[in-house]
Amino acid sequence: GQPEQRDPLTGLPSGGVDAFLDLLTERMRPMVAGLAPIDLQRQTLWGHSYGGLAVLHALFTRPGAFSDYAAASPSLWWHDGAIVQEAQGLEQRLGSNPVRLLLMRGSEEPANPRAQLKGDVEKPARELAADLAMVQGLQVRFERFEGLGHGEMLG
Protein backbone atom coordinates (compact mmCIF):
# COMPACT_ATOMS: atom_id res chain seq x y z
CA GLY A 1 0.00 0.00 0.00
CA GLN A 2 3.01 2.33 0.07
CA PRO A 3 4.54 3.98 -2.99
CA GLU A 4 7.84 2.62 -4.20
CA GLN A 5 10.75 4.03 -2.22
CA ARG A 6 13.38 5.82 -4.29
CA ASP A 7 16.94 6.73 -3.41
CA PRO A 8 17.06 10.52 -2.89
CA LEU A 9 20.46 10.80 -4.60
CA THR A 10 20.02 8.55 -7.64
CA GLY A 11 16.26 8.21 -7.99
CA LEU A 12 16.66 4.43 -8.24
CA PRO A 13 14.31 2.05 -6.41
CA SER A 14 15.56 1.34 -2.90
CA GLY A 15 14.45 -0.08 0.42
CA GLY A 16 13.75 -3.63 1.49
CA VAL A 17 15.91 -3.62 4.62
CA ASP A 18 13.44 -5.68 6.65
CA ALA A 19 13.23 -8.33 3.92
CA PHE A 20 17.04 -8.41 3.81
CA LEU A 21 17.32 -8.76 7.60
CA ASP A 22 14.75 -11.57 7.53
CA LEU A 23 16.79 -13.33 4.84
CA LEU A 24 19.98 -12.85 6.83
CA THR A 25 18.65 -14.04 10.19
CA GLU A 26 16.02 -16.61 9.20
CA ARG A 27 17.58 -18.28 6.16
CA MET A 28 21.29 -17.49 5.83
CA ARG A 29 22.30 -17.80 9.49
CA PRO A 30 20.70 -21.27 9.85
CA MET A 31 22.36 -22.35 6.59
CA VAL A 32 25.77 -21.27 7.87
CA ALA A 33 25.08 -22.96 11.22
CA GLY A 34 24.42 -26.17 9.31
CA LEU A 35 27.90 -26.00 7.80
CA ALA A 36 30.00 -24.68 10.67
CA PRO A 37 29.55 -24.04 14.37
CA ILE A 38 28.53 -20.47 15.15
CA ASP A 39 28.05 -18.68 18.45
CA LEU A 40 24.62 -17.07 18.35
CA GLN A 41 25.55 -14.97 21.39
CA ARG A 42 28.48 -13.34 19.58
CA GLN A 43 27.51 -12.03 16.16
CA THR A 44 28.13 -8.65 14.59
CA LEU A 45 26.16 -6.81 11.93
CA TRP A 46 28.36 -4.29 10.07
CA GLY A 47 27.39 -1.83 7.37
CA HIS A 48 28.66 1.30 5.63
CA SER A 49 26.65 4.30 4.40
CA TYR A 50 23.12 3.03 3.61
CA GLY A 51 24.36 -0.25 5.09
CA GLY A 52 25.23 1.67 8.26
CA LEU A 53 21.71 3.03 8.25
CA ALA A 54 20.44 -0.57 7.94
CA VAL A 55 22.59 -1.55 10.93
CA LEU A 56 20.97 1.17 13.04
CA HIS A 57 17.52 0.12 11.83
CA ALA A 58 18.28 -3.47 12.84
CA LEU A 59 19.51 -2.36 16.26
CA PHE A 60 16.45 -0.18 16.85
CA THR A 61 13.85 -2.68 15.59
CA ARG A 62 15.40 -6.08 16.47
CA PRO A 63 18.09 -5.44 19.07
CA GLY A 64 18.36 -9.10 20.05
CA ALA A 65 19.25 -10.32 16.56
CA PHE A 66 22.97 -9.58 17.05
CA SER A 67 25.26 -8.94 20.00
CA ASP A 68 27.21 -6.21 18.24
CA TYR A 69 26.24 -3.57 15.70
CA ALA A 70 28.85 -1.57 13.76
CA ALA A 71 27.66 1.37 11.66
CA ALA A 72 30.33 3.04 9.52
CA SER A 73 29.32 6.44 8.12
CA PRO A 74 25.58 5.73 8.45
CA SER A 75 23.42 7.97 6.26
CA LEU A 76 21.86 9.81 9.21
CA TRP A 77 20.62 12.52 6.82
CA TRP A 78 18.35 10.08 4.95
CA HIS A 79 14.66 10.97 5.01
CA ASP A 80 15.40 14.05 7.17
CA GLY A 81 16.98 11.99 9.95
CA ALA A 82 14.10 9.53 10.29
CA ILE A 83 16.40 6.86 11.77
CA VAL A 84 16.75 8.85 15.00
CA GLN A 85 13.00 8.49 15.62
CA GLU A 86 13.31 4.69 15.40
CA ALA A 87 15.51 4.72 18.50
CA GLN A 88 12.57 5.78 20.68
CA GLY A 89 11.57 2.97 23.02
CA LEU A 90 14.78 1.01 22.39
CA GLU A 91 15.35 0.37 26.08
CA GLN A 92 12.06 -1.53 26.30
CA ARG A 93 12.99 -3.67 23.27
CA LEU A 94 16.44 -4.62 24.58
CA GLY A 95 16.66 -8.06 26.10
CA SER A 96 18.66 -9.07 29.14
CA ASN A 97 21.88 -9.57 27.17
CA PRO A 98 24.00 -6.45 26.74
CA VAL A 99 24.23 -5.11 23.19
CA ARG A 100 27.08 -3.05 21.79
CA LEU A 101 27.12 -0.37 19.09
CA LEU A 102 30.20 0.98 17.37
CA LEU A 103 29.32 4.18 15.49
CA MET A 104 32.06 5.40 13.13
CA ARG A 105 32.59 8.30 10.75
CA GLY A 106 35.47 9.95 8.94
CA SER A 107 36.50 13.50 9.75
CA GLU A 108 36.43 14.48 6.06
CA GLU A 109 32.87 13.52 5.17
CA PRO A 110 29.98 16.00 5.10
CA ALA A 111 26.89 15.49 7.23
CA ASN A 112 24.86 15.23 4.00
CA PRO A 113 26.21 14.15 0.57
CA ARG A 114 24.63 17.23 -1.01
CA ALA A 115 26.34 19.58 1.45
CA GLN A 116 29.84 20.97 1.66
CA LEU A 117 32.27 19.99 4.39
CA LYS A 118 31.66 22.91 6.74
CA GLY A 119 30.48 23.56 10.26
CA ASP A 120 30.07 20.81 12.82
CA VAL A 121 29.41 17.99 10.34
CA GLU A 122 30.02 15.39 13.05
CA LYS A 123 27.25 16.73 15.30
CA PRO A 124 24.42 14.36 14.20
CA ALA A 125 26.58 11.28 14.82
CA ARG A 126 27.95 12.57 18.13
CA GLU A 127 24.46 13.48 19.36
CA LEU A 128 23.06 10.09 18.37
CA ALA A 129 25.93 8.33 20.16
CA ALA A 130 25.40 10.45 23.29
CA ASP A 131 21.64 9.82 23.31
CA LEU A 132 22.09 6.08 22.80
CA ALA A 133 24.77 5.91 25.51
CA MET A 134 22.02 6.75 28.01
CA VAL A 135 20.01 3.64 27.03
CA GLN A 136 20.41 1.03 29.75
CA GLY A 137 21.70 -2.26 28.34
CA LEU A 138 23.38 -0.64 25.32
CA GLN A 139 27.11 0.03 25.23
CA VAL A 140 28.01 2.72 22.70
CA ARG A 141 31.38 3.72 21.31
CA PHE A 142 31.87 6.57 18.85
CA GLU A 143 35.01 6.36 16.71
CA ARG A 144 36.24 9.21 14.53
CA PHE A 145 38.68 8.35 11.74
CA GLU A 146 40.86 11.36 11.12
CA GLY A 147 41.44 12.31 7.49
CA LEU A 148 39.01 9.78 5.99
CA GLY A 149 36.13 10.68 3.67
CA HIS A 150 32.91 8.78 3.14
CA GLY A 151 34.19 6.36 0.51
CA GLU A 152 37.39 5.69 2.41
CA MET A 153 35.38 4.65 5.47
CA LEU A 154 34.21 1.55 3.61
CA GLY A 155 37.62 -0.01 4.23
Coordinates of C-alpha atoms in Angstrom, one line a residue:
G1 CA 0.0 0.0 0.0
Q2 CA 3.0 2.3 0.1
P3 CA 4.5 4.0 -3.0
E4 CA 7.8 2.6 -4.2
Q5 CA 10.7 4.0 -2.2
R6 CA 13.4 5.8 -4.3
D7 CA 16.9 6.7 -3.4
P8 CA 17.1 10.5 -2.9
L9 CA 20.5 10.8 -4.6
T10 CA 20.0 8.5 -7.6
G11 CA 16.3 8.2 -8.0
L12 CA 16.7 4.4 -8.2
P13 CA 14.3 2.1 -6.4
S14 CA 15.6 1.3 -2.9
G15 CA 14.4 -0.1 0.4
G16 CA 13.8 -3.6 1.5
V17 CA 15.9 -3.6 4.6
D18 CA 13.4 -5.7 6.6
A19 CA 13.2 -8.3 3.9
F20 CA 17.0 -8.4 3.8
L21 CA 17.3 -8.8 7.6
D22 CA 14.7 -11.6 7.5
L23 CA 16.8 -13.3 4.8
L24 CA 20.0 -12.9 6.8
T25 CA 18.6 -14.0 10.2
E26 CA 16.0 -16.6 9.2
R27 CA 17.6 -18.3 6.2
M28 CA 21.3 -17.5 5.8
R29 CA 22.3 -17.8 9.5
P30 CA 20.7 -21.3 9.9
M31 CA 22.4 -22.4 6.6
V32 CA 25.8 -21.3 7.9
A33 CA 25.1 -23.0 11.2
G34 CA 24.4 -26.2 9.3
L35 CA 27.9 -26.0 7.8
A36 CA 30.0 -24.7 10.7
P37 CA 29.6 -24.0 14.4
I38 CA 28.5 -20.5 15.1
D39 CA 28.1 -18.7 18.4
L40 CA 24.6 -17.1 18.3
Q41 CA 25.6 -15.0 21.4
R42 CA 28.5 -13.3 19.6
Q43 CA 27.5 -12.0 16.2
T44 CA 28.1 -8.6 14.6
L45 CA 26.2 -6.8 11.9
W46 CA 28.4 -4.3 10.1
G47 CA 27.4 -1.8 7.4
H48 CA 28.7 1.3 5.6
S49 CA 26.6 4.3 4.4
Y50 CA 23.1 3.0 3.6
G51 CA 24.4 -0.2 5.1
G52 CA 25.2 1.7 8.3
L53 CA 21.7 3.0 8.2
A54 CA 20.4 -0.6 7.9
V55 CA 22.6 -1.5 10.9
L56 CA 21.0 1.2 13.0
H57 CA 17.5 0.1 11.8
A58 CA 18.3 -3.5 12.8
L59 CA 19.5 -2.4 16.3
F60 CA 16.4 -0.2 16.9
T61 CA 13.9 -2.7 15.6
R62 CA 15.4 -6.1 16.5
P63 CA 18.1 -5.4 19.1
G64 CA 18.4 -9.1 20.0
A65 CA 19.3 -10.3 16.6
F66 CA 23.0 -9.6 17.1
S67 CA 25.3 -8.9 20.0
D68 CA 27.2 -6.2 18.2
Y69 CA 26.2 -3.6 15.7
A70 CA 28.8 -1.6 13.8
A71 CA 27.7 1.4 11.7
A72 CA 30.3 3.0 9.5
S73 CA 29.3 6.4 8.1
P74 CA 25.6 5.7 8.4
S75 CA 23.4 8.0 6.3
L76 CA 21.9 9.8 9.2
W77 CA 20.6 12.5 6.8
W78 CA 18.3 10.1 4.9
H79 CA 14.7 11.0 5.0
D80 CA 15.4 14.0 7.2
G81 CA 17.0 12.0 9.9
A82 CA 14.1 9.5 10.3
I83 CA 16.4 6.9 11.8
V84 CA 16.7 8.8 15.0
Q85 CA 13.0 8.5 15.6
E86 CA 13.3 4.7 15.4
A87 CA 15.5 4.7 18.5
Q88 CA 12.6 5.8 20.7
G89 CA 11.6 3.0 23.0
L90 CA 14.8 1.0 22.4
E91 CA 15.4 0.4 26.1
Q92 CA 12.1 -1.5 26.3
R93 CA 13.0 -3.7 23.3
L94 CA 16.4 -4.6 24.6
G95 CA 16.7 -8.1 26.1
S96 CA 18.7 -9.1 29.1
N97 CA 21.9 -9.6 27.2
P98 CA 24.0 -6.4 26.7
V99 CA 24.2 -5.1 23.2
R100 CA 27.1 -3.0 21.8
L101 CA 27.1 -0.4 19.1
L102 CA 30.2 1.0 17.4
L103 CA 29.3 4.2 15.5
M104 CA 32.1 5.4 13.1
R105 CA 32.6 8.3 10.7
G106 CA 35.5 9.9 8.9
S107 CA 36.5 13.5 9.8
E108 CA 36.4 14.5 6.1
E109 CA 32.9 13.5 5.2
P110 CA 30.0 16.0 5.1
A111 CA 26.9 15.5 7.2
N112 CA 24.9 15.2 4.0
P113 CA 26.2 14.1 0.6
R114 CA 24.6 17.2 -1.0
A115 CA 26.3 19.6 1.4
Q116 CA 29.8 21.0 1.7
L117 CA 32.3 20.0 4.4
K118 CA 31.7 22.9 6.7
G119 CA 30.5 23.6 10.3
D120 CA 30.1 20.8 12.8
V121 CA 29.4 18.0 10.3
E122 CA 30.0 15.4 13.1
K123 CA 27.2 16.7 15.3
P124 CA 24.4 14.4 14.2
A125 CA 26.6 11.3 14.8
R126 CA 28.0 12.6 18.1
E127 CA 24.5 13.5 19.4
L128 CA 23.1 10.1 18.4
A129 CA 25.9 8.3 20.2
A130 CA 25.4 10.5 23.3
D131 CA 21.6 9.8 23.3
L132 CA 22.1 6.1 22.8
A133 CA 24.8 5.9 25.5
M134 CA 22.0 6.8 28.0
V135 CA 20.0 3.6 27.0
Q136 CA 20.4 1.0 29.8
G137 CA 21.7 -2.3 28.3
L138 CA 23.4 -0.6 25.3
Q139 CA 27.1 0.0 25.2
V140 CA 28.0 2.7 22.7
R141 CA 31.4 3.7 21.3
F142 CA 31.9 6.6 18.9
E143 CA 35.0 6.4 16.7
R144 CA 36.2 9.2 14.5
F145 CA 38.7 8.3 11.7
E146 CA 40.9 11.4 11.1
G147 CA 41.4 12.3 7.5
L148 CA 39.0 9.8 6.0
G149 CA 36.1 10.7 3.7
H150 CA 32.9 8.8 3.1
G151 CA 34.2 6.4 0.5
E152 CA 37.4 5.7 2.4
M153 CA 35.4 4.7 5.5
L154 CA 34.2 1.6 3.6
G155 CA 37.6 0.0 4.2

